[in-house]
Short mmCIF file of C-alpha atoms and ligand atoms in Angstrom, two decimals:
data_model
loop_
_atom_site.label_atom_id
_atom_site.label_comp_id
_atom_site.label_asym_id
_atom_site.label_seq_id
_atom_site.Cartn_x
_atom_site.Cartn_y
_atom_site.Cartn_z
CA MET A 1 70.13 108.46 90.46
CA GLU A 2 71.97 108.82 88.08
CA GLN A 3 75.63 108.32 89.42
CA GLU A 4 74.38 105.40 91.38
CA ASN A 5 73.31 103.66 88.15
CA GLN A 6 76.65 104.12 86.72
CA TYR A 7 78.33 102.86 89.49
CA TYR A 8 75.91 99.73 88.84
CA VAL A 9 76.74 98.61 85.44
CA ALA A 10 80.31 99.68 85.60
CA ARG A 11 80.12 97.13 88.77
CA THR A 12 78.44 94.19 86.54
CA LYS A 13 80.89 94.66 83.90
CA LEU A 14 83.77 94.26 86.21
CA VAL A 15 82.23 91.15 87.19
CA ASP A 16 81.91 89.62 83.58
CA LYS A 17 85.38 90.45 83.16
CA LEU A 18 86.60 88.94 86.65
CA LEU A 19 84.64 85.53 85.62
CA VAL A 20 86.44 85.59 82.04
CA LYS A 21 89.08 86.15 83.96
CA GLY A 22 88.89 83.12 85.85
CA ILE A 23 86.92 83.53 88.60
CA THR A 24 84.30 81.16 88.92
CA ASN A 25 83.49 81.60 92.30
CA ARG A 26 80.08 81.98 93.11
CA GLY A 27 80.57 83.96 96.47
CA VAL A 28 83.00 85.68 95.83
CA LEU A 29 81.63 87.50 92.43
CA ASP A 30 78.75 88.18 93.91
CA ALA A 31 80.43 90.29 97.09
CA ILE A 32 82.01 91.90 93.98
CA ASN A 33 79.00 92.61 92.86
CA ARG A 34 76.96 94.01 96.18
CA ILE A 35 80.08 96.25 97.25
CA PRO A 36 80.33 100.02 96.88
CA ARG A 37 83.95 99.68 95.75
CA GLU A 38 84.03 103.72 95.10
CA ALA A 39 83.13 103.83 99.00
CA PHE A 40 86.58 103.02 99.86
CA MET A 41 87.77 105.19 96.88
CA ALA A 42 89.16 108.95 97.22
CA GLU A 43 86.82 110.71 95.94
CA HIS A 44 88.87 111.51 93.02
CA PHE A 45 89.29 108.33 91.91
CA ARG A 46 85.81 107.90 92.15
CA ASN A 47 85.64 107.48 88.89
CA TYR A 48 88.09 104.46 88.43
CA ALA A 49 86.14 102.44 91.13
CA TYR A 50 85.85 99.90 89.12
CA ALA A 51 88.54 100.06 86.07
CA ASP A 52 90.45 96.63 87.34
CA LYS A 53 93.49 98.91 88.93
CA ALA A 54 94.78 99.43 91.83
CA PHE A 55 94.81 102.68 93.56
CA SER A 56 96.24 104.62 96.29
CA ILE A 57 94.43 105.17 99.84
CA GLY A 58 96.92 107.85 100.94
CA GLU A 59 99.98 107.22 103.41
CA GLY A 60 102.04 105.45 100.60
CA GLN A 61 99.55 102.15 100.56
CA THR A 62 96.73 100.97 98.16
CA ILE A 63 93.51 99.52 97.42
CA SER A 64 94.13 96.32 95.42
CA GLN A 65 93.23 95.65 91.77
CA PRO A 66 89.84 93.69 92.43
CA TYR A 67 91.13 90.33 90.49
CA THR A 68 93.38 90.07 93.01
CA VAL A 69 91.04 90.99 95.95
CA ALA A 70 88.99 88.02 93.42
CA PHE A 71 91.55 85.82 93.26
CA GLN A 72 92.79 85.18 97.03
CA THR A 73 89.64 85.89 98.29
CA GLN A 74 88.80 82.02 95.37
CA LEU A 75 92.03 80.78 96.96
CA LEU A 76 91.10 80.78 99.83
CA ASP A 77 88.07 78.87 100.10
CA VAL A 78 85.99 81.28 102.35
CA ASP A 79 82.82 79.09 103.88
CA ARG A 80 79.34 81.09 105.75
CA GLY A 81 81.03 80.49 109.50
CA ASP A 82 83.96 81.28 108.95
CA LYS A 83 86.44 82.65 111.34
CA VAL A 84 88.95 84.67 109.06
CA LEU A 85 92.17 86.47 110.36
CA GLU A 86 93.35 89.72 107.17
CA ILE A 87 96.23 90.86 107.95
CA GLY A 88 96.83 95.33 105.71
CA THR A 89 93.27 96.12 106.32
CA GLY A 90 94.14 99.16 103.76
CA SER A 91 91.40 100.36 102.47
CA GLY A 92 88.74 97.78 103.99
CA TYR A 93 87.16 96.83 101.06
CA GLN A 94 88.97 93.02 100.87
CA CYS A 95 87.42 93.07 104.24
CA ALA A 96 83.92 94.02 103.13
CA VAL A 97 84.16 91.57 100.91
CA LEU A 98 84.83 88.50 103.19
CA CYS A 99 81.94 89.64 104.96
CA GLU A 100 80.16 89.76 102.42
CA MET A 101 80.69 85.47 102.37
CA GLY A 102 79.68 85.54 105.92
CA ALA A 103 82.88 85.51 107.91
CA GLU A 104 83.52 86.33 110.98
CA VAL A 105 86.17 88.99 110.28
CA TYR A 106 89.27 89.35 112.41
CA THR A 107 91.88 92.68 110.78
CA ILE A 108 94.46 94.33 111.68
CA GLU A 109 96.06 97.87 109.98
CA ARG A 110 99.15 99.67 111.35
CA ILE A 111 98.60 102.89 110.14
CA ALA A 112 96.25 104.37 112.35
CA PRO A 113 94.63 106.92 109.89
CA LEU A 114 94.15 103.84 107.23
CA PHE A 115 92.89 102.09 110.62
CA GLU A 116 89.99 104.51 111.92
CA LYS A 117 89.01 105.46 108.32
CA ALA A 118 88.32 101.47 107.29
CA ARG A 119 86.91 100.78 111.08
CA ASP A 120 84.52 104.00 110.02
CA LEU A 121 83.29 102.84 106.31
CA LEU A 122 82.84 99.52 106.86
CA GLN A 123 80.31 100.13 110.21
CA LEU A 124 78.65 102.95 107.90
CA LEU A 125 77.51 99.82 105.58
CA GLY A 126 76.50 97.88 108.11
CA TYR A 127 79.70 95.37 107.83
CA ASN A 128 80.40 93.71 110.99
CA ALA A 129 83.98 93.29 110.91
CA HIS A 130 86.27 92.63 114.36
CA LEU A 131 89.22 95.51 113.60
CA PHE A 132 92.83 95.70 115.30
CA LEU A 133 95.02 98.55 115.16
CA GLY A 134 98.69 97.18 115.39
CA ASP A 135 101.59 94.62 113.85
CA GLY A 136 99.11 91.94 112.00
CA TYR A 137 103.36 89.91 112.02
CA GLN A 138 102.53 88.54 115.03
CA GLY A 139 99.00 88.06 113.85
CA LEU A 140 95.78 87.71 116.91
CA PRO A 141 97.34 84.86 119.73
CA TYR A 142 93.83 85.83 122.28
CA PHE A 143 91.41 85.19 119.12
CA ALA A 144 93.32 82.63 117.41
CA PRO A 145 93.09 79.73 115.94
CA PHE A 146 91.01 81.08 112.83
CA ASP A 147 89.93 78.40 110.49
CA LYS A 148 91.58 80.59 106.63
CA THR A 149 93.66 83.97 106.79
CA ILE A 150 94.73 86.38 104.12
CA VAL A 151 97.93 88.07 103.96
CA THR A 152 97.17 91.42 101.46
CA ALA A 153 100.83 92.71 102.39
CA CYS A 154 104.06 90.81 100.48
CA SER A 155 106.96 89.54 103.15
CA PRO A 156 109.33 87.42 102.23
CA GLU A 157 108.76 84.73 103.43
CA ILE A 158 105.41 83.53 105.76
CA PRO A 159 104.65 84.83 108.96
CA PRO A 160 105.12 81.53 111.68
CA ASN A 161 102.63 83.03 114.33
CA LEU A 162 99.68 83.55 111.31
CA LEU A 163 101.28 79.58 110.25
CA GLU A 164 100.10 78.54 114.37
CA GLN A 165 97.45 80.83 114.57
CA LEU A 166 95.51 78.59 111.91
CA LYS A 167 93.70 75.61 112.34
CA PRO A 168 94.20 71.83 111.43
CA GLY A 169 92.31 71.51 108.09
CA GLY A 170 92.88 75.52 108.19
CA LYS A 171 94.21 77.99 105.03
CA LEU A 172 96.65 80.64 104.57
CA VAL A 173 97.02 83.18 101.13
CA ALA A 174 100.16 85.15 101.36
CA PRO A 175 102.10 86.66 98.48
CA ILE A 176 105.88 86.16 99.11
CA GLY A 177 108.69 86.77 97.51
CA ASN A 178 110.82 90.51 97.50
CA PRO A 179 109.22 93.46 96.90
CA GLU A 180 109.00 93.63 93.14
CA SER A 181 107.25 90.59 92.98
CA GLN A 182 105.72 88.05 94.70
CA GLN A 183 104.43 84.17 93.74
CA MET A 184 100.77 83.62 95.96
CA ILE A 185 101.12 81.27 98.03
CA LEU A 186 98.08 78.84 99.33
CA VAL A 187 98.98 77.56 102.71
CA GLU A 188 97.34 74.43 103.87
CA LYS A 189 97.53 73.15 107.24
CA LEU A 190 96.75 68.95 107.70
CA PRO A 191 94.95 67.78 109.88
CA SER A 192 98.08 65.71 111.24
CA GLY A 193 100.34 68.78 111.79
CA GLY A 194 101.95 69.68 108.72
CA TYR A 195 101.71 71.97 105.62
CA LYS A 196 101.36 71.52 102.12
CA GLN A 197 102.52 74.51 100.23
CA THR A 198 101.34 75.69 95.88
CA ALA A 199 102.00 78.48 94.62
CA HIS A 200 99.50 80.35 92.03
CA GLY A 201 101.11 82.77 89.90
CA ASN A 202 102.46 86.13 90.11
CA PHE A 203 101.53 89.42 91.76
CA VAL A 204 102.53 92.67 92.89
CA PHE A 205 101.51 94.51 96.77
CA VAL A 206 103.14 96.79 98.93
CA PRO A 207 105.37 95.73 101.91
CA LEU A 208 104.05 93.61 105.10
CA ILE A 209 106.25 96.24 107.72
CA HIS A 210 107.88 93.56 110.46
CA SER A 211 108.73 95.80 113.32
N1 SAH B 1 93.88 95.19 102.18
C1 SAH B 1 93.36 96.64 101.93
C2 SAH B 1 94.90 96.28 100.99
C3 SAH B 1 95.65 96.79 102.14
S1 SAH B 1 97.39 96.97 101.46
C4 SAH B 1 92.38 96.58 100.71
O1 SAH B 1 91.36 95.74 100.27
O2 SAH B 1 92.40 97.93 100.46
C5 SAH B 1 98.57 97.01 102.52
C6 SAH B 1 97.94 96.81 104.28
O3 SAH B 1 98.60 96.69 104.96
C7 SAH B 1 98.54 98.75 104.15
O4 SAH B 1 97.28 99.23 104.57
C8 SAH B 1 99.57 98.26 105.46
O5 SAH B 1 99.35 99.75 106.27
C9 SAH B 1 99.15 97.71 106.30
N2 SAH B 1 100.49 96.82 106.64
C10 SAH B 1 101.39 96.52 106.10
N3 SAH B 1 102.56 95.96 107.09
C11 SAH B 1 101.77 95.41 108.27
C12 SAH B 1 101.98 94.90 109.75
N4 SAH B 1 102.86 94.35 109.61
N5 SAH B 1 100.74 94.87 110.56
C13 SAH B 1 99.67 95.04 109.69
N6 SAH B 1 99.21 95.72 108.58
C14 SAH B 1 100.55 96.25 107.65
#
């Protein structure tokens, strides 16, 4: 109980910090305020669950910094009922944020132990996302088109299949650049079929593996 209370206090402070840093989307802040981030982290890191930092989740991968999760989700502009594709399930935390916001989430992870752990945890917490083990670079042609797509690993260019699988009027957010530093790119698929691309600051992600 004492521990729960400490998490609650720390979580509230994190949400305040995110607001100060420019996260104003109420849906994003409320989602972060409801999700036990500690559950997505290794036991020895749980005391730091509400530090605004990325942490190792094993297999050379990371759970993204809360600010990064919040920034990407805000940029994605998620509406209730949106069909959202996530590339890089990792811990499942970003997926939980999207579920809390009322999205129907399809998420792909290429590393089996991470996929299994995220699947079991999300189920335990009551999130009904669709999890897939495989190469996210290809997207999910059978389940396309998507209203929104979020890529949580970096690549030199936007995987073309992901653009194809977006609905007209849909949005894609992805960190694009070299392994040391990436720009957060928002692509809007115009109803006419063209694309509008804008850049939104620098971030560092683990690589999207193109097999
Ligand atoms: N969204 C995650 C953070 C993911 S870290 C979270 O909230 O915790 C990026 C993840 O992308 C890693 O788990 C990595 O294994 C995965 N990944 C890298 N390349 C991939 C690919 N081609 N297809 C699917 N997942 C991939």
